[in-house]
Amino acid sequence: MISIGEALDLILGQVRVLPPTRLPLTESLGRALAEDVFSPDDIPPFDNSAMDGFAVRAEDLRGATAAAPAALRLTETIQAGGYSERPVQSGEAAKIMTGAPVPPGADTVVKVEVTEEREGRVFISEDPGKGANIRRAGEDIGAGDRVLERGDPIRPAEMGLLASVGRAEVEVHGAPRIAIIATGSELVPPGNPLGAGQIRDSNSYTLFSLCREIGLEPERLGIAPDEYSATRQMIEVGLDYDVLLTSGGVSVGEFDFVKEVQDDLGVERLLWKVAMKPGKPLVFGRRGDSLVFGTPGNPVAVMVAFEVFIRPALLKMMGFSRYRRPVRRALLDEAVRNRHGRVHVMRVRAREEDGRWHVRSTGPQGSGILRSMHLANGLIFIPTDRPQLEPGEEVDLVLLRDDLV
Ligand code: AMP
Ligand code: MG
């Protein structure tokens, strides 16, 4: 059995980054850039006012106070979207709005709050210093600057930057087409009554959601009962996708057909069984360009396998240059045992206190107890070399999400 780290390396080694496509800007959200992006212009493109106020020459304000305000002659009003070529002369002020270009001659903007307008003049009771309240051309981004890199994720800030540099379309990496199959003769979909011996399929829904969370649109092909031909038919369809995710049927039970069907359909098996709990009987292979993940059936094993292996593989395929979550060190708030001889992936509540992360179990950790995932905001990895860890000892923590308060 190979370790989690070896299995992840093996899987990531099989991942091909999908080729780029060109998308309209708004459709690129959540994708990875497939190009370096440069700004053709300075941003902002011109010196402009950071305030509603008056554009003036700094020398005219020297020593201005409330008791002895500077009095300047008002020449004109410049609004955002307008501009003026008329130079501000000594003794003059132009009224200016936030975002409007600073007119020639002016080197300073005085905010409206320290001024008073009367009979064609403005009285200014403060000297803000030369250059105040002017946003300089190019202070955000200079013409020719690289603003984003290939492999960067397009999030709201990046979409804003792309818009700022004039990109209506953008080259992004492709998104894998994903098929999801739940296997098991005991499974019925929600919305149906439970017959004797039946349970509801939850795995195809957790897998669906986990894919959607990273911006993908998987297709749930359905439930395959534990029969060779039905399983084969559905897996055959699933192999037309970039990635096929199945749940269940990969153990050594008499009715576990997934591996046999994969073999018969020409899927090259690259991995079976990882030294972890839950999630041991994970099977991974490929056929042509399709990657095939057979997760075990237990609902927590499915989610843990996705988090540890499938998520980074999908993110890499999508072209992101960063696709692993950070691993933090955390202090155990309670003793934990690991007598399984495999790394125990425990579901925990993690909280930060005095700059350290602390973790506590979410309760029963059976691989069928999906509530342990619901309650968790993190996973910890309990190594095999020590049968028991005491409170205060350190473990590796992966945070699954930030909690809102
Ligand atoms: P298997 O790996 O097929 O032996 O399944 C292991 C356990 O997970 C069994 O108790 C199954 O009933 C359960 N299971 C399998 N598939 C699903 C599913 N799609 N949703 C919920 N539980 C499942
Ligand atoms: Mg089964």
Short mmCIF file of C-alpha atoms and ligand atoms in Angstrom, two decimals:
data_model
loop_
_atom_site.label_atom_id
_atom_site.label_comp_id
_atom_site.label_asym_id
_atom_site.label_seq_id
_atom_site.Cartn_x
_atom_site.Cartn_y
_atom_site.Cartn_z
CA MET A 1 0.00 0.00 0.00
CA ILE A 2 1.41 3.40 -0.85
CA SER A 3 1.36 6.52 1.30
CA ILE A 4 -0.89 9.53 0.80
CA GLY A 5 2.05 11.59 -0.44
CA GLU A 6 3.20 8.96 -2.94
CA ALA A 7 -0.35 8.48 -4.20
CA LEU A 8 -0.83 12.22 -4.66
CA ASP A 9 2.46 12.55 -6.55
CA LEU A 10 1.50 9.63 -8.77
CA ILE A 11 -1.91 11.12 -9.52
CA LEU A 12 -0.61 14.65 -10.14
CA GLY A 13 2.04 13.16 -12.41
CA GLN A 14 -0.76 11.88 -14.66
CA VAL A 15 -2.55 15.20 -14.91
CA ARG A 16 -2.39 17.09 -18.17
CA VAL A 17 -3.28 20.77 -18.08
CA LEU A 18 -6.24 21.32 -20.39
CA PRO A 19 -5.61 23.49 -23.46
CA PRO A 20 -6.64 27.15 -23.44
CA THR A 21 -9.85 28.62 -24.73
CA ARG A 22 -10.87 32.21 -25.21
CA LEU A 23 -13.82 33.37 -23.10
CA PRO A 24 -15.77 36.57 -22.69
CA LEU A 25 -14.54 38.25 -19.52
CA THR A 26 -17.58 37.55 -17.33
CA GLU A 27 -17.49 33.86 -18.19
CA SER A 28 -13.90 33.53 -17.04
CA LEU A 29 -14.67 33.73 -13.33
CA GLY A 30 -13.14 30.80 -11.46
CA ARG A 31 -10.87 29.75 -14.33
CA ALA A 32 -7.09 29.86 -14.52
CA LEU A 33 -5.43 32.33 -16.86
CA ALA A 34 -3.68 30.72 -19.81
CA GLU A 35 -1.70 33.86 -20.66
CA ASP A 36 0.36 36.54 -18.97
CA VAL A 37 -1.62 39.77 -19.01
CA PHE A 38 0.07 43.12 -19.62
CA SER A 39 -1.42 46.57 -19.33
CA PRO A 40 -1.35 48.54 -22.58
CA ASP A 41 -1.81 51.83 -20.70
CA ASP A 42 -1.00 53.61 -17.51
CA ILE A 43 -3.65 53.11 -14.85
CA PRO A 44 -4.93 55.61 -14.00
CA PRO A 45 -4.31 56.99 -17.48
CA PHE A 46 -3.91 60.61 -16.32
CA ASP A 47 -3.26 62.61 -13.14
CA ASN A 48 -6.65 63.00 -11.51
CA SER A 49 -8.26 64.35 -8.42
CA ALA A 50 -8.74 62.06 -5.42
CA MET A 51 -11.26 64.48 -3.91
CA ASP A 52 -14.11 66.79 -4.73
CA GLY A 53 -12.47 70.18 -4.29
CA PHE A 54 -10.34 72.75 -6.08
CA ALA A 55 -7.29 72.38 -8.31
CA VAL A 56 -4.76 75.05 -7.42
CA ARG A 57 -1.10 76.02 -7.48
CA ALA A 58 0.52 75.06 -4.16
CA GLU A 59 2.45 78.35 -3.95
CA ASP A 60 -0.90 80.22 -3.70
CA LEU A 61 -1.82 78.43 -0.47
CA ARG A 62 1.36 78.95 1.48
CA GLY A 63 0.45 79.69 5.14
CA ALA A 64 -3.31 79.60 4.55
CA THR A 65 -5.31 79.16 7.80
CA ALA A 66 -8.91 79.55 8.90
CA ALA A 67 -8.02 83.01 10.27
CA ALA A 68 -6.14 83.99 7.12
CA PRO A 69 -7.56 82.00 4.20
CA ALA A 70 -6.14 82.17 0.72
CA ALA A 71 -8.62 83.78 -1.70
CA LEU A 72 -8.48 82.50 -5.27
CA ARG A 73 -10.51 83.39 -8.33
CA LEU A 74 -12.74 80.54 -9.57
CA THR A 75 -12.30 79.86 -13.27
CA GLU A 76 -14.31 76.77 -14.20
CA THR A 77 -15.69 73.41 -13.09
CA ILE A 78 -14.19 70.09 -14.29
CA GLN A 79 -16.28 66.98 -13.76
CA ALA A 80 -15.28 63.32 -13.96
CA GLY A 81 -15.32 62.37 -17.62
CA GLY A 82 -14.53 65.97 -18.65
CA TYR A 83 -11.19 67.70 -19.03
CA SER A 84 -9.77 71.19 -19.36
CA GLU A 85 -6.83 72.52 -21.35
CA ARG A 86 -7.01 75.92 -19.71
CA PRO A 87 -3.99 76.33 -17.40
CA VAL A 88 -4.63 77.34 -13.80
CA GLN A 89 -2.74 80.61 -13.35
CA SER A 90 -1.36 82.10 -10.18
CA GLY A 91 -4.26 83.32 -8.03
CA GLU A 92 -6.78 81.01 -9.67
CA ALA A 93 -8.61 77.80 -8.74
CA ALA A 94 -10.65 75.35 -10.85
CA LYS A 95 -13.45 73.45 -9.17
CA ILE A 96 -12.77 69.74 -9.70
CA MET A 97 -14.62 66.48 -8.99
CA THR A 98 -13.16 63.13 -7.88
CA GLY A 99 -11.69 61.32 -10.87
CA ALA A 100 -11.54 64.40 -13.11
CA PRO A 101 -8.21 65.16 -14.83
CA VAL A 102 -6.09 67.76 -13.05
CA PRO A 103 -5.82 70.76 -15.39
CA PRO A 104 -2.44 72.07 -16.54
CA GLY A 105 -0.78 74.50 -14.15
CA ALA A 106 -2.41 72.99 -11.06
CA ASP A 107 -0.20 70.84 -8.84
CA THR A 108 -2.45 70.38 -5.79
CA VAL A 109 -6.07 69.65 -4.95
CA VAL A 110 -7.75 71.11 -1.88
CA LYS A 111 -10.76 69.22 -0.58
CA VAL A 112 -14.07 71.04 -0.58
CA GLU A 113 -14.47 70.64 3.20
CA VAL A 114 -11.78 73.24 3.96
CA THR A 115 -13.10 75.82 1.49
CA GLU A 116 -15.85 78.34 1.15
CA GLU A 117 -17.17 79.65 -2.13
CA ARG A 118 -18.39 83.24 -2.36
CA GLU A 119 -19.00 85.60 -5.28
CA GLY A 120 -16.79 83.91 -7.81
CA ARG A 121 -14.00 83.26 -5.36
CA VAL A 122 -12.99 80.38 -3.17
CA PHE A 123 -11.53 80.90 0.30
CA ILE A 124 -9.18 78.12 1.36
CA SER A 125 -8.34 77.72 5.04
CA GLU A 126 -5.68 75.00 4.84
CA ASP A 127 -2.43 74.32 3.04
CA PRO A 128 -2.42 70.57 2.30
CA GLY A 129 1.08 70.66 0.79
CA LYS A 130 2.18 70.47 -2.83
CA GLY A 131 0.88 67.43 -4.69
CA ALA A 132 -1.90 66.67 -2.20
CA ASN A 133 -4.98 64.74 -3.33
CA ILE A 134 -3.69 63.96 -6.80
CA ARG A 135 -3.63 60.37 -8.05
CA ARG A 136 -0.73 60.15 -10.46
CA ALA A 137 -0.94 58.58 -13.90
CA GLY A 138 0.34 55.01 -13.69
CA GLU A 139 0.44 54.89 -9.89
CA ASP A 140 -1.63 51.67 -9.89
CA ILE A 141 -0.21 50.06 -13.02
CA GLY A 142 2.32 51.34 -15.53
CA ALA A 143 1.99 50.88 -19.30
CA GLY A 144 3.64 47.57 -20.21
CA ASP A 145 3.49 46.16 -16.67
CA ARG A 146 2.57 42.51 -16.27
CA VAL A 147 -0.52 42.59 -14.09
CA LEU A 148 -1.40 38.88 -14.01
CA GLU A 149 0.38 35.63 -14.72
CA ARG A 150 -0.54 32.45 -16.50
CA GLY A 151 -1.95 30.07 -13.88
CA ASP A 152 -3.45 32.81 -11.74
CA PRO A 153 -7.04 32.24 -10.68
CA ILE A 154 -9.63 34.69 -11.97
CA ARG A 155 -11.42 35.95 -8.88
CA PRO A 156 -13.26 39.24 -8.45
CA ALA A 157 -10.08 41.33 -8.08
CA GLU A 158 -8.52 39.69 -11.14
CA MET A 159 -11.65 40.20 -13.19
CA GLY A 160 -11.57 43.85 -12.16
CA LEU A 161 -7.93 44.11 -13.22
CA LEU A 162 -8.67 42.44 -16.55
CA ALA A 163 -11.47 44.94 -17.12
CA SER A 164 -9.15 47.80 -16.07
CA VAL A 165 -6.59 46.85 -18.69
CA GLY A 166 -9.27 46.66 -21.35
CA ARG A 167 -9.73 42.93 -21.76
CA ALA A 168 -13.21 41.99 -22.96
CA GLU A 169 -11.99 38.46 -23.66
CA VAL A 170 -9.37 36.37 -21.96
CA GLU A 171 -7.43 33.17 -22.57
CA VAL A 172 -8.17 30.64 -19.85
CA HIS A 173 -7.48 26.95 -19.43
CA GLY A 174 -10.31 24.57 -20.13
CA ALA A 175 -12.57 23.07 -17.50
CA PRO A 176 -12.66 19.27 -17.34
CA ARG A 177 -15.90 17.54 -18.23
CA ILE A 178 -16.69 15.31 -15.30
CA ALA A 179 -19.01 12.33 -14.98
CA ILE A 180 -20.20 11.02 -11.63
CA ILE A 181 -21.56 7.52 -11.05
CA ALA A 182 -22.79 6.06 -7.77
CA THR A 183 -22.63 2.27 -7.64
CA GLY A 184 -24.63 0.10 -5.27
CA SER A 185 -27.81 -1.98 -5.51
CA GLU A 186 -28.88 -0.60 -2.14
CA LEU A 187 -29.04 2.98 -3.39
CA VAL A 188 -32.10 5.07 -4.15
CA PRO A 189 -32.14 8.78 -4.95
CA PRO A 190 -33.64 11.26 -2.49
CA GLY A 191 -37.33 11.80 -3.15
CA ASN A 192 -38.01 8.07 -3.28
CA PRO A 193 -39.26 5.99 -0.36
CA LEU A 194 -36.78 3.55 1.15
CA GLY A 195 -37.51 -0.11 0.57
CA ALA A 196 -36.14 -2.89 2.75
CA GLY A 197 -32.35 -2.87 2.74
CA GLN A 198 -32.12 0.41 0.85
CA ILE A 199 -30.32 3.64 1.68
CA ARG A 200 -30.19 6.94 -0.10
CA ASP A 201 -27.40 7.83 -2.45
CA SER A 202 -25.53 10.75 -0.94
CA ASN A 203 -22.16 10.30 -2.65
CA SER A 204 -23.19 11.50 -6.06
CA TYR A 205 -24.42 14.68 -4.39
CA THR A 206 -21.31 15.34 -2.34
CA LEU A 207 -19.12 14.70 -5.39
CA PHE A 208 -21.33 16.95 -7.49
CA SER A 209 -21.07 19.74 -4.91
CA LEU A 210 -17.34 19.36 -4.41
CA CYS A 211 -16.86 19.79 -8.16
CA ARG A 212 -19.21 22.76 -8.29
CA GLU A 213 -17.31 24.43 -5.47
CA ILE A 214 -14.27 24.66 -7.70
CA GLY A 215 -16.29 26.01 -10.58
CA LEU A 216 -16.92 22.81 -12.54
CA GLU A 217 -20.18 21.48 -13.89
CA PRO A 218 -20.18 17.73 -13.46
CA GLU A 219 -22.87 15.42 -14.78
CA ARG A 220 -24.42 12.83 -12.53
CA LEU A 221 -24.94 9.86 -14.80
CA GLY A 222 -26.98 7.98 -12.21
CA ILE A 223 -26.87 4.95 -9.96
CA ALA A 224 -25.43 1.69 -11.26
CA PRO A 225 -26.66 -1.40 -9.43
CA ASP A 226 -24.04 -3.98 -8.47
CA GLU A 227 -24.27 -6.02 -11.66
CA TYR A 228 -21.52 -6.40 -14.20
CA SER A 229 -23.44 -5.30 -17.27
CA ALA A 230 -25.20 -2.32 -15.72
CA THR A 231 -21.94 -1.12 -14.19
CA ARG A 232 -20.13 -1.60 -17.48
CA GLN A 233 -22.73 0.30 -19.48
CA MET A 234 -22.57 3.32 -17.24
CA ILE A 235 -18.79 3.37 -16.86
CA GLU A 236 -18.46 3.13 -20.63
CA VAL A 237 -20.42 6.37 -20.95
CA GLY A 238 -18.37 7.93 -18.14
CA LEU A 239 -15.11 7.18 -19.94
CA ASP A 240 -16.05 9.71 -22.63
CA TYR A 241 -15.46 12.49 -20.10
CA ASP A 242 -12.15 14.03 -19.07
CA VAL A 243 -12.65 12.70 -15.57
CA LEU A 244 -14.83 9.90 -14.28
CA LEU A 245 -15.65 9.75 -10.58
CA THR A 246 -17.35 6.67 -9.22
CA SER A 247 -18.28 5.76 -5.69
CA GLY A 248 -18.48 2.30 -4.20
CA GLY A 249 -17.78 -1.14 -5.60
CA VAL A 250 -13.98 -1.00 -5.35
CA SER A 251 -13.48 -3.30 -2.36
CA VAL A 252 -13.21 -7.06 -2.35
CA GLY A 253 -16.91 -7.88 -1.96
CA GLU A 254 -18.56 -10.42 -4.21
CA PHE A 255 -20.55 -7.68 -5.93
CA ASP A 256 -17.83 -5.08 -6.32
CA PHE A 257 -17.54 -4.79 -10.10
CA VAL A 258 -15.92 -1.42 -10.67
CA LYS A 259 -12.31 -2.62 -10.98
CA GLU A 260 -13.21 -5.57 -13.19
CA VAL A 261 -15.26 -3.34 -15.49
CA GLN A 262 -12.43 -0.81 -15.65
CA ASP A 263 -10.01 -3.58 -16.63
CA ASP A 264 -12.34 -4.87 -19.31
CA LEU A 265 -12.83 -1.38 -20.73
CA GLY A 266 -9.09 -0.82 -21.04
CA VAL A 267 -8.55 1.47 -18.08
CA GLU A 268 -4.91 1.25 -17.04
CA ARG A 269 -4.83 0.83 -13.28
CA LEU A 270 -2.17 3.03 -11.72
CA LEU A 271 -3.13 2.78 -8.10
CA TRP A 272 -5.26 0.75 -5.76
CA LYS A 273 -5.28 1.20 -2.01
CA VAL A 274 -3.72 4.07 -0.14
CA ALA A 275 -2.47 3.83 3.46
CA MET A 276 -5.14 6.10 4.88
CA LYS A 277 -8.34 5.84 6.86
CA PRO A 278 -10.93 6.48 5.61
CA GLY A 279 -10.40 6.03 1.91
CA LYS A 280 -8.12 3.00 1.65
CA PRO A 281 -9.58 1.21 -1.39
CA LEU A 282 -9.20 4.20 -3.74
CA VAL A 283 -8.56 3.08 -7.30
CA PHE A 284 -7.04 5.41 -9.88
CA GLY A 285 -6.32 4.84 -13.53
CA ARG A 286 -6.47 6.30 -16.99
CA ARG A 287 -7.74 5.46 -20.42
CA GLY A 288 -6.36 7.70 -23.11
CA ASP A 289 -6.81 11.22 -21.82
CA SER A 290 -9.50 10.28 -19.32
CA LEU A 291 -8.62 10.04 -15.66
CA VAL A 292 -10.66 7.63 -13.60
CA PHE A 293 -11.09 7.82 -9.85
CA GLY A 294 -12.93 5.01 -8.10
CA THR A 295 -13.62 6.22 -4.59
CA PRO A 296 -14.84 3.82 -1.91
CA GLY A 297 -18.53 3.86 -1.03
CA ASN A 298 -18.44 5.20 2.48
CA PRO A 299 -19.62 8.80 2.40
CA VAL A 300 -16.73 10.25 4.42
CA ALA A 301 -14.17 8.27 2.43
CA VAL A 302 -15.59 9.83 -0.73
CA MET A 303 -15.21 13.36 0.57
CA VAL A 304 -11.78 12.76 2.04
CA ALA A 305 -10.56 11.15 -1.19
CA PHE A 306 -11.85 14.15 -3.11
CA GLU A 307 -10.16 16.60 -0.78
CA VAL A 308 -6.83 14.82 -0.66
CA PHE A 309 -6.46 13.61 -4.27
CA ILE A 310 -9.21 14.64 -6.66
CA ARG A 311 -9.43 18.33 -5.86
CA PRO A 312 -5.73 19.05 -6.42
CA ALA A 313 -5.80 16.93 -9.58
CA LEU A 314 -8.77 18.84 -10.98
CA LEU A 315 -7.26 22.22 -10.07
CA LYS A 316 -4.01 21.25 -11.77
CA MET A 317 -5.93 20.11 -14.84
CA MET A 318 -7.70 23.48 -14.87
CA GLY A 319 -4.30 25.13 -15.18
CA PHE A 320 -3.97 26.73 -11.76
CA SER A 321 -0.35 27.18 -10.81
CA ARG A 322 -1.27 26.66 -7.15
CA TYR A 323 -3.51 23.72 -6.41
CA ARG A 324 -2.64 22.44 -2.95
CA ARG A 325 -4.12 23.76 0.24
CA PRO A 326 -1.60 24.95 2.80
CA VAL A 327 -0.74 22.53 5.60
CA ARG A 328 -0.58 24.15 9.02
CA ARG A 329 0.69 22.83 12.32
CA ALA A 330 -2.00 22.58 14.99
CA LEU A 331 -2.11 21.64 18.65
CA LEU A 332 -4.33 18.79 19.75
CA ASP A 333 -6.84 19.82 22.41
CA GLU A 334 -7.47 16.18 23.25
CA ALA A 335 -5.66 12.88 23.03
CA VAL A 336 -6.09 10.93 19.80
CA ARG A 337 -5.26 7.35 18.96
CA ASN A 338 -4.29 5.75 15.72
CA ARG A 339 -4.04 1.98 15.88
CA HIS A 340 -4.97 1.45 12.24
CA GLY A 341 -1.50 1.24 10.76
CA ARG A 342 -2.66 3.87 8.22
CA VAL A 343 -2.73 7.64 8.43
CA HIS A 344 -5.98 8.57 10.11
CA VAL A 345 -7.63 11.55 8.46
CA MET A 346 -9.71 12.98 11.27
CA ARG A 347 -12.44 15.56 10.91
CA VAL A 348 -11.91 18.43 13.32
CA ARG A 349 -13.05 21.80 14.48
CA ALA A 350 -10.06 24.06 14.20
CA ARG A 351 -9.77 27.46 15.83
CA GLU A 352 -7.00 29.99 16.11
CA GLU A 353 -6.04 31.19 19.56
CA ASP A 354 -3.07 33.39 20.46
CA GLY A 355 -1.62 32.80 17.02
CA ARG A 356 -1.77 29.02 17.22
CA TRP A 357 -4.23 26.61 15.64
CA HIS A 358 -6.03 24.23 17.98
CA VAL A 359 -8.06 21.22 16.92
CA ARG A 360 -10.68 19.01 18.47
CA SER A 361 -12.47 16.02 16.99
CA THR A 362 -15.96 16.51 15.56
CA GLY A 363 -17.08 13.38 17.43
CA PRO A 364 -17.65 9.88 16.06
CA GLN A 365 -15.22 9.32 13.19
CA GLY A 366 -16.73 6.34 11.41
CA SER A 367 -16.30 6.50 7.63
CA GLY A 368 -20.06 6.44 7.19
CA ILE A 369 -20.73 9.34 9.56
CA LEU A 370 -21.26 12.22 7.18
CA ARG A 371 -22.12 14.55 10.04
CA SER A 372 -18.43 14.47 10.93
CA MET A 373 -17.82 16.35 7.64
CA HIS A 374 -20.72 18.70 8.22
CA LEU A 375 -19.31 19.70 11.60
CA ALA A 376 -15.70 19.92 10.42
CA ASN A 377 -13.82 22.94 9.17
CA GLY A 378 -10.59 21.01 8.85
CA LEU A 379 -8.86 17.66 8.51
CA ILE A 380 -5.90 16.50 10.54
CA PHE A 381 -3.51 13.73 9.59
CA ILE A 382 -2.59 11.37 12.43
CA PRO A 383 0.60 9.51 11.52
CA THR A 384 1.14 5.82 12.09
CA ASP A 385 4.38 5.94 14.04
CA ARG A 386 2.72 6.71 17.39
CA PRO A 387 -0.30 4.79 18.69
CA GLN A 388 -1.42 7.73 20.85
CA LEU A 389 -0.87 11.46 20.74
CA GLU A 390 -1.42 13.55 23.86
CA PRO A 391 -3.11 16.93 24.24
CA GLY A 392 -0.73 19.72 23.23
CA GLU A 393 1.09 17.62 20.63
CA GLU A 394 1.31 18.92 17.07
CA VAL A 395 -0.35 17.51 13.97
CA ASP A 396 -0.77 18.60 10.35
CA LEU A 397 -3.98 20.51 9.71
CA VAL A 398 -5.66 21.36 6.42
CA LEU A 399 -8.37 23.95 6.73
CA LEU A 400 -11.37 23.24 4.54
CA ARG A 401 -12.98 26.64 4.98
CA ASP A 402 -13.03 29.83 7.00
CA ASP A 403 -15.95 30.06 9.36
CA LEU A 404 -18.06 33.16 9.33
CA VAL A 405 -18.89 34.77 12.64
P1 AMP B 1 -18.88 -0.12 -0.98
O1 AMP B 1 -17.59 0.59 -1.09
O2 AMP B 1 -19.63 -0.18 -2.24
O3 AMP B 1 -18.71 -1.44 -0.31
O4 AMP B 1 -19.76 0.77 0.02
C1 AMP B 1 -19.35 0.98 1.33
C2 AMP B 1 -20.48 1.55 2.14
O5 AMP B 1 -20.86 2.82 1.61
C3 AMP B 1 -21.72 0.70 2.13
O6 AMP B 1 -22.27 0.71 3.44
C4 AMP B 1 -22.63 1.40 1.16
O7 AMP B 1 -23.97 1.18 1.42
C5 AMP B 1 -22.25 2.84 1.35
N1 AMP B 1 -22.49 3.58 0.11
C6 AMP B 1 -22.05 3.21 -1.10
N2 AMP B 1 -22.42 4.09 -2.03
C7 AMP B 1 -23.09 5.06 -1.39
C8 AMP B 1 -23.71 6.27 -1.82
N3 AMP B 1 -23.72 6.63 -3.11
N4 AMP B 1 -24.31 7.04 -0.90
C9 AMP B 1 -24.30 6.66 0.40
N5 AMP B 1 -23.72 5.57 0.86
C10 AMP B 1 -23.12 4.76 -0.01
MG MG B 2 -21.22 -1.19 -2.89
#
